Amino acid sequence: MRLTVIGTGYVGAVHAACLADLGHEVLGVDLDAERIAELAAGRPPFYEPGLDALLKRGVDTGRLRFGTSQAEAARFADTHFLCVGTPPLPGTGAADLRYVEAAADGLAPHLTAGALVVGKSTVPVGTSARLAARLPGAEVAWNPEFLREGCAVRDTLRPERIVVGTSSPAAEARLREIYAPLLAAGAPLIATDPATAELVKLASNSFLATKVSFVNAMSEICDATGADVLTLVGAMGEDTRIGSRFLAPGLGFGGSCLPKDIRALAASVEGLGLGGSVAFLREVDAINSRQRDRTVELARRLLGGGFAERNVAVLGAAFKPHSDDVRDSPALAVAETVRQAGAQVRVHDPEAVDNARAACPALQFAPDVTKTCEQADLVLHLTEWPQYQELDPAALATVVRAPLLVDARHTLDAESWSEAGWTVRAPGRPRLG
């Protein structure tokens, strides 16, 4: 089939490349001419494992092309995926729909009868109905994305579920045809109405955020009582009703999805007069933000009370591993707070240094871990890249000024670091060395 993808940011670029890899002819459209030029040359504008090869294959075969004209998009195909951003509105956290509406308005004058516009953006309930009024003669469906940065290609080509919200059997049939290779491989498709499809993404991310904040609340209690949060969550995770996924104590979540989505859901439900139903999401958000302050305070105590004239090495800048995304990054927030408290802060990250430097130019950056840790009075492990788990703590101890470590992600082997002479601290755990 011939398909267009409107918006070639993180979701759109991955979706377009994957649709082409499924055998469709795809046109990606974006107003950012520089980004379009990069994509047309087969170069992804961000780091995502596997995307570069997929993008190059699509461009080389001719199944994937890019442009800047929505009129061209309407001529190219009659099925259009909207993949533009929905950033939070300042002050309220509600989703800003101006880019979704602008994309729809740009398409509207050019659409032919029977066109299908499929939203993938994360939006409040009722958005598809609002767009339908702006797109006379076209049907609007919703097909939320469930991509995890660092696993986005795999999540698209091997999805845990595909959700489609449509108002007609014909639209559902068209989406089933688009995703036929995935359905044949065993991916489940959940067909529902547009409102339910819109709500699924927000509900899923809010539930996951709640699990993370719950375990971090338990981490605070462990700090106060001397209990061990890792043993606690290990025991909890053995309960099949709870499960171990997302029971991850530490620095908390960041990025462009979970924080934004819990605030957007709370704001939209409050707008319906049902704020009491999601009041707990405000506390989920507050608990998550508190983890950054807890990590800074743990570091401060380990240094004897202050950061002034201390050298602090930071391992990790991206909000999560396998990504170069620093949007709402807990790691970068902690690094900047420590710098503002008087420390000289040097940061390492395998992929996110350029974005981190643009976001926080006052921080220092180093090309490798050894250089980052030279003469450090404290090492902060803030993003759980696998490379950091492979470090030799004994070798690293020879380059620091003081072997002090805060493992804010609980993924380093505390015993081996302690045996190498390090004093190790981690949120929610008793003294480790």
Coordinates of C-alpha atoms in Angstrom, one line a residue:
M1 CA 0.0 0.0 0.0
R2 CA 1.0 3.6 -0.4
L3 CA 1.0 5.5 3.0
T4 CA 2.2 8.8 4.3
V5 CA 3.6 9.7 7.7
I6 CA 3.1 13.3 8.7
G7 CA 5.8 14.3 11.2
T8 CA 9.2 12.7 11.2
G9 CA 10.3 13.2 14.8
Y10 CA 11.1 10.2 17.0
V11 CA 7.8 8.3 16.4
G12 CA 7.3 9.4 12.8
A13 CA 10.8 8.5 11.6
V14 CA 10.7 5.0 13.2
H15 CA 7.1 4.4 12.0
A16 CA 7.9 5.4 8.4
A17 CA 11.0 3.3 8.2
C18 CA 9.3 0.2 9.7
L19 CA 6.3 0.6 7.4
A20 CA 8.6 0.6 4.4
D21 CA 10.4 -2.4 5.8
L22 CA 7.0 -4.2 5.9
G23 CA 6.8 -3.7 2.1
H24 CA 4.7 -0.5 1.9
E25 CA 5.6 2.6 -0.2
V26 CA 5.9 5.4 2.3
L27 CA 6.3 9.2 2.1
G28 CA 7.5 10.9 5.2
V29 CA 6.5 14.6 5.4
D30 CA 7.8 17.3 7.7
L31 CA 8.1 21.1 7.7
D32 CA 11.7 20.8 8.9
A33 CA 13.6 20.8 5.6
E34 CA 17.0 20.1 7.2
R35 CA 15.6 17.0 8.9
I36 CA 14.0 15.9 5.7
A37 CA 17.3 16.2 3.9
E38 CA 19.0 14.0 6.5
L39 CA 16.4 11.4 6.3
A40 CA 16.3 11.4 2.5
A41 CA 20.0 10.7 2.7
G42 CA 19.4 7.7 4.9
R43 CA 20.7 9.4 8.1
P44 CA 18.5 9.3 11.3
P45 CA 18.4 12.6 13.1
F46 CA 18.7 10.8 16.5
Y47 CA 20.3 7.7 18.0
E48 CA 18.0 4.6 18.0
P49 CA 19.5 1.1 17.7
G50 CA 18.7 -0.5 14.4
L51 CA 17.1 2.6 12.8
D52 CA 20.1 3.6 10.7
A53 CA 20.1 0.3 8.8
L54 CA 16.3 0.2 8.4
L55 CA 16.2 3.8 7.1
K56 CA 19.0 3.2 4.6
R57 CA 17.4 0.0 3.3
G58 CA 14.1 1.8 2.8
V59 CA 15.7 4.7 1.0
D60 CA 17.9 2.5 -1.2
T61 CA 15.0 0.3 -2.3
G62 CA 12.9 3.4 -3.1
R63 CA 10.1 2.3 -0.8
L64 CA 10.8 5.2 1.5
R65 CA 11.0 8.8 0.5
F66 CA 10.6 12.2 2.2
G67 CA 9.3 15.6 1.4
T68 CA 7.9 18.8 2.9
S69 CA 4.5 19.2 1.1
Q70 CA 1.3 18.0 2.5
A71 CA -0.4 18.5 -0.8
E72 CA 2.1 16.0 -2.2
A73 CA 1.2 13.7 0.6
A74 CA -2.5 13.8 -0.3
R75 CA -1.7 13.0 -3.9
F76 CA 0.7 10.2 -2.9
A77 CA -1.8 8.2 -0.8
D78 CA -5.2 8.1 0.8
T79 CA -4.0 6.8 4.2
H80 CA -2.1 9.3 6.4
F81 CA -0.5 8.7 9.8
L82 CA -0.2 11.8 12.1
C83 CA 2.9 11.5 14.1
V84 CA 3.5 15.0 15.3
G85 CA 4.4 16.0 18.9
T86 CA 2.0 16.9 21.7
P87 CA 4.2 18.8 24.2
P88 CA 2.8 19.9 27.5
L89 CA 1.3 23.3 27.9
P90 CA 3.3 25.5 30.3
G91 CA 1.6 25.7 33.7
T92 CA -1.1 23.0 33.3
G93 CA 0.7 20.0 31.8
A94 CA -2.2 19.5 29.4
A95 CA -1.3 18.3 25.9
D96 CA -0.7 21.0 23.4
L97 CA -2.6 20.0 20.3
R98 CA -1.6 22.8 18.0
Y99 CA 0.8 20.7 16.0
V100 CA -1.8 17.9 15.5
E101 CA -4.4 20.4 14.5
A102 CA -2.0 22.2 12.2
A103 CA -1.1 18.9 10.5
A104 CA -4.8 18.1 10.0
D105 CA -5.5 21.6 8.7
G106 CA -2.5 21.3 6.2
L107 CA -3.9 18.0 4.8
A108 CA -7.6 19.0 4.8
P109 CA -7.7 21.1 1.5
H110 CA -6.0 18.3 -0.4
L111 CA -7.7 15.2 0.8
T112 CA -9.9 13.1 -1.6
A113 CA -13.1 11.4 -0.5
G114 CA -12.5 8.2 1.4
A115 CA -9.2 9.3 2.9
L116 CA -8.2 7.8 6.2
V117 CA -6.3 10.0 8.7
V118 CA -4.8 7.8 11.5
G119 CA -3.5 9.5 14.6
K120 CA -0.5 8.0 16.4
S121 CA 0.2 11.0 18.7
T122 CA -0.5 10.8 22.4
V123 CA -3.6 12.9 22.9
P124 CA -6.5 13.5 25.3
V125 CA -9.8 11.6 24.8
G126 CA -12.0 13.3 22.2
T127 CA -9.2 14.5 19.9
S128 CA -10.2 12.3 17.0
A129 CA -13.7 13.7 17.2
R130 CA -12.3 17.3 17.1
L131 CA -10.1 16.5 14.1
A132 CA -13.0 14.8 12.2
A133 CA -14.7 18.2 12.2
R134 CA -11.6 19.7 10.6
L135 CA -11.4 17.0 8.0
P136 CA -14.7 16.8 6.1
G137 CA -14.9 13.8 3.8
A138 CA -12.2 11.9 5.7
E139 CA -12.4 9.3 8.5
V140 CA -10.3 9.8 11.5
A141 CA -9.0 6.7 13.4
W142 CA -6.5 6.4 16.3
N143 CA -3.6 3.9 16.5
P144 CA -1.5 4.9 19.5
E145 CA 2.2 4.1 19.5
F146 CA 3.8 2.1 22.3
L147 CA 7.5 2.7 21.5
R148 CA 10.2 2.6 24.1
E149 CA 13.2 4.7 23.2
G150 CA 16.2 2.3 22.8
C151 CA 13.8 -0.5 21.6
A152 CA 11.6 1.4 19.2
V153 CA 12.4 -0.6 16.0
R154 CA 11.8 -3.9 17.8
D155 CA 8.6 -2.5 19.4
T156 CA 7.3 -1.6 16.0
L157 CA 8.2 -4.7 14.2
R158 CA 7.4 -7.1 17.1
P159 CA 4.7 -5.3 19.0
E160 CA 3.1 -6.6 22.1
R161 CA -0.2 -5.3 20.8
I162 CA -1.7 -3.1 18.1
V163 CA -4.6 -0.9 19.1
V164 CA -6.8 0.6 16.5
G165 CA -9.8 2.8 17.2
T166 CA -12.1 3.3 14.3
S167 CA -15.6 4.3 13.5
S168 CA -16.2 2.0 10.5
P169 CA -15.5 -1.6 9.5
A170 CA -13.8 -0.2 6.3
A171 CA -11.2 1.7 8.3
E172 CA -10.5 -1.2 10.6
A173 CA -10.0 -3.4 7.5
R174 CA -7.6 -1.0 6.0
L175 CA -5.5 -0.9 9.1
R176 CA -5.5 -4.7 9.3
E177 CA -4.2 -4.8 5.8
I178 CA -1.4 -2.3 6.7
Y179 CA -0.3 -4.4 9.6
A180 CA -1.0 -7.8 8.0
P181 CA 2.7 -9.0 8.2
L182 CA 2.7 -8.2 11.9
L183 CA -0.6 -9.9 12.5
A184 CA 0.6 -13.0 10.6
A185 CA 3.6 -13.1 12.9
G186 CA 1.3 -13.3 15.9
A187 CA 0.9 -9.7 17.0
P188 CA -2.6 -9.3 18.7
L189 CA -4.8 -6.5 17.3
I190 CA -7.3 -4.8 19.6
A191 CA -10.1 -3.1 17.7
T192 CA -12.1 -0.5 19.6
D193 CA -13.6 2.9 19.3
P194 CA -11.4 6.0 18.8
A195 CA -11.9 7.3 22.4
T196 CA -10.8 4.1 24.0
A197 CA -7.7 3.9 21.7
E198 CA -6.8 7.5 22.6
L199 CA -7.0 6.6 26.3
V200 CA -5.0 3.4 26.2
K201 CA -1.6 5.1 25.8
L202 CA -2.1 7.6 28.6
A203 CA -3.5 4.9 30.9
S204 CA -0.6 2.5 30.2
N205 CA 2.1 5.1 30.8
S206 CA 0.4 6.4 33.9
F207 CA 0.2 2.9 35.3
L208 CA 3.9 2.3 34.6
A209 CA 4.8 5.6 36.2
T210 CA 2.8 4.7 39.2
K211 CA 4.8 1.4 39.7
V212 CA 8.1 3.3 39.5
S213 CA 7.0 6.0 42.0
F214 CA 5.4 3.4 44.3
V215 CA 8.7 1.5 44.6
N216 CA 10.6 4.8 45.1
A217 CA 8.2 5.7 47.9
M218 CA 9.2 2.3 49.4
S219 CA 12.8 3.3 48.9
E220 CA 12.3 6.4 51.0
I221 CA 10.8 4.2 53.7
C222 CA 13.8 1.8 53.5
D223 CA 16.2 4.7 54.0
A224 CA 14.3 5.7 57.1
T225 CA 14.1 2.1 58.6
G226 CA 17.3 0.4 57.4
A227 CA 15.5 -2.0 55.1
D228 CA 16.9 -3.0 51.7
V229 CA 14.8 -1.9 48.8
L230 CA 16.3 -4.4 46.3
T231 CA 15.4 -7.3 48.5
L232 CA 12.0 -5.8 49.0
V233 CA 11.2 -5.4 45.3
G234 CA 12.7 -8.8 44.6
A235 CA 10.1 -10.4 47.0
M236 CA 7.3 -8.2 45.6
G237 CA 8.2 -9.1 42.0
E238 CA 7.8 -12.8 42.7
D239 CA 4.0 -12.2 43.1
T240 CA 2.6 -12.9 39.7
R241 CA -0.1 -10.3 40.3
I242 CA 2.6 -7.6 40.7
G243 CA 5.5 -8.8 38.5
S244 CA 9.0 -7.4 38.5
R245 CA 8.9 -5.1 35.4
F246 CA 9.1 -1.4 36.3
L247 CA 9.7 -2.2 39.9
A248 CA 12.9 -0.3 39.5
P249 CA 14.0 1.9 42.5
G250 CA 16.4 4.7 42.0
L251 CA 16.5 8.0 40.2
G252 CA 13.1 7.8 38.7
F253 CA 11.7 8.2 35.2
G254 CA 12.2 11.0 32.7
G255 CA 12.1 11.5 28.9
S256 CA 9.3 12.7 26.7
C257 CA 6.6 10.2 27.6
L258 CA 6.0 9.2 31.2
P259 CA 6.3 12.6 32.9
K260 CA 4.3 14.3 30.1
D261 CA 1.6 11.6 29.9
I262 CA 0.8 11.5 33.6
R263 CA 0.4 15.3 33.6
A264 CA -1.7 15.2 30.4
L265 CA -4.0 12.6 31.7
A266 CA -4.5 14.3 35.0
A267 CA -5.2 17.7 33.3
S268 CA -7.6 16.2 30.8
V269 CA -9.6 14.2 33.5
E270 CA -9.6 17.3 35.7
G271 CA -11.1 19.1 32.7
L272 CA -13.9 16.6 32.7
G273 CA -14.7 17.4 36.4
L274 CA -13.3 14.0 37.5
G275 CA -10.0 15.2 39.1
G276 CA -10.6 13.0 42.2
S277 CA -10.2 9.9 40.0
V278 CA -6.6 10.7 39.1
A279 CA -5.5 12.9 42.1
F280 CA -2.9 10.2 42.9
L281 CA -1.1 11.0 39.6
R282 CA 0.0 14.4 41.0
E283 CA 1.7 12.5 43.9
V284 CA 3.2 10.0 41.5
D285 CA 4.7 13.0 39.7
A286 CA 5.9 14.6 43.0
I287 CA 7.5 11.3 44.2
N288 CA 9.4 11.0 40.9
S289 CA 10.7 14.5 41.1
R290 CA 11.8 14.0 44.7
Q291 CA 14.2 11.2 43.7
R292 CA 16.5 13.7 42.1
D293 CA 16.7 15.7 45.3
R294 CA 17.2 12.5 47.3
T295 CA 20.1 11.6 45.1
V296 CA 21.7 15.0 45.4
E297 CA 21.4 14.8 49.2
L298 CA 22.9 11.4 49.3
A299 CA 25.8 12.6 47.3
R300 CA 26.1 15.7 49.6
R301 CA 26.3 13.5 52.7
L302 CA 28.8 11.2 51.2
L303 CA 31.1 14.2 50.5
G304 CA 30.7 15.4 54.1
G305 CA 28.1 18.1 53.7
G306 CA 28.9 20.1 50.6
F307 CA 29.9 20.3 46.9
A308 CA 32.0 23.5 46.9
E309 CA 35.4 23.0 45.2
R310 CA 34.8 19.3 44.7
N311 CA 35.2 17.3 41.5
V312 CA 32.2 15.2 40.6
A313 CA 32.2 12.6 37.8
V314 CA 28.8 11.8 36.3
L315 CA 28.2 8.6 34.4
G316 CA 25.2 9.1 32.1
A317 CA 23.3 12.0 30.7
A318 CA 20.5 10.4 28.6
F319 CA 17.2 9.9 30.4
K320 CA 17.7 6.1 29.7
P321 CA 20.2 3.8 28.1
H322 CA 20.3 3.2 24.4
S323 CA 19.1 6.7 23.6
D324 CA 20.6 10.1 23.1
D325 CA 17.5 11.8 24.4
V326 CA 18.1 14.2 27.3
R327 CA 14.6 15.6 27.5
D328 CA 13.6 15.8 31.2
S329 CA 16.6 13.6 32.0
P330 CA 17.0 12.9 35.7
A331 CA 20.7 12.3 35.2
L332 CA 21.2 15.7 33.6
A333 CA 19.0 17.4 36.2
V334 CA 21.2 16.0 39.1
A335 CA 24.4 16.9 37.3
E336 CA 23.3 20.5 36.8
T337 CA 22.0 20.8 40.4
V338 CA 25.4 19.6 41.7
R339 CA 27.2 22.0 39.5
Q340 CA 25.1 24.9 40.8
A341 CA 25.9 23.8 44.3
G342 CA 29.6 24.6 43.6
A343 CA 31.1 21.4 42.2
Q344 CA 33.1 21.0 39.1
V345 CA 31.1 18.4 37.1
R346 CA 32.4 16.3 34.3
V347 CA 29.9 14.1 32.4
H348 CA 30.2 11.0 30.2
D349 CA 27.6 9.3 28.1
P350 CA 28.0 6.9 25.2
E351 CA 25.6 8.7 22.9
A352 CA 24.0 11.8 24.5
V353 CA 27.0 14.2 24.9
D354 CA 26.1 16.5 22.1
N355 CA 22.5 16.9 23.2
A356 CA 23.5 17.2 26.8
R357 CA 26.1 19.9 26.0
A358 CA 23.4 21.8 24.1
A359 CA 21.0 21.6 27.0
C360 CA 23.6 22.3 29.8
P361 CA 26.6 24.1 28.3
A362 CA 28.1 24.9 31.7
L363 CA 28.8 21.3 32.4
Q364 CA 32.1 19.7 31.3
F365 CA 32.1 16.6 29.2
A366 CA 34.7 13.9 28.5
P367 CA 35.1 11.3 25.8
D368 CA 35.7 8.3 28.0
V369 CA 35.0 7.2 31.6
T370 CA 38.6 7.3 32.7
K371 CA 39.0 10.9 31.7
T372 CA 35.7 11.7 33.3
C373 CA 36.7 10.3 36.6
E374 CA 40.3 11.7 36.8
Q375 CA 40.8 13.4 40.2
A376 CA 37.1 13.0 41.1
D377 CA 36.0 13.3 44.7
L378 CA 32.8 11.5 43.9
V379 CA 31.4 9.4 41.1
L380 CA 27.6 9.5 40.4
H381 CA 26.1 6.6 38.3
L382 CA 23.0 8.2 36.9
T383 CA 22.1 6.4 33.6
E384 CA 22.2 2.6 33.5
W385 CA 24.2 2.0 30.3
P386 CA 25.5 -1.6 30.1
Q387 CA 29.0 -0.2 29.5
Y388 CA 29.1 1.1 33.0
Q389 CA 28.3 -2.4 34.5
E390 CA 31.5 -3.7 32.7
L391 CA 33.8 -1.1 34.3
D392 CA 36.8 -2.3 36.4
P393 CA 36.3 -0.6 39.8
A394 CA 39.9 -1.4 40.8
A395 CA 41.3 0.3 37.8
L396 CA 39.0 3.3 38.2
A397 CA 40.0 3.6 41.8
T398 CA 43.6 4.5 40.7
V399 CA 42.4 7.7 38.8
V400 CA 40.0 9.2 41.3
R401 CA 40.9 11.4 44.2
A402 CA 38.5 9.6 46.5
P403 CA 36.8 6.2 45.8
L404 CA 33.2 7.4 46.6
L405 CA 30.3 6.1 44.5
V406 CA 26.6 6.8 44.4
D407 CA 24.8 4.2 42.3
A408 CA 21.5 5.9 41.7
R409 CA 20.3 3.2 39.3
H410 CA 21.1 0.1 41.4
T411 CA 22.7 -1.7 38.4
L412 CA 26.4 -1.8 39.5
D413 CA 27.8 -4.7 41.5
A414 CA 28.1 -3.0 44.9
E415 CA 30.1 -6.0 46.3
S416 CA 32.8 -5.8 43.7
W417 CA 33.1 -2.1 44.0
S418 CA 33.3 -2.3 47.7
E419 CA 36.0 -5.0 47.5
A420 CA 38.0 -2.7 45.2
G421 CA 38.0 -0.1 48.0
W422 CA 35.0 2.1 47.1
T423 CA 32.5 3.5 49.5
V424 CA 29.2 2.8 47.8
R425 CA 25.8 4.4 48.5
A426 CA 22.5 3.8 46.8
P427 CA 19.0 5.1 47.5
G428 CA 17.0 2.7 49.8
R429 CA 19.9 0.4 50.7
P430 CA 21.9 0.1 53.9
R431 CA 25.6 1.0 53.8
L432 CA 27.3 -1.1 51.2
G433 CA 31.0 -0.4 52.0

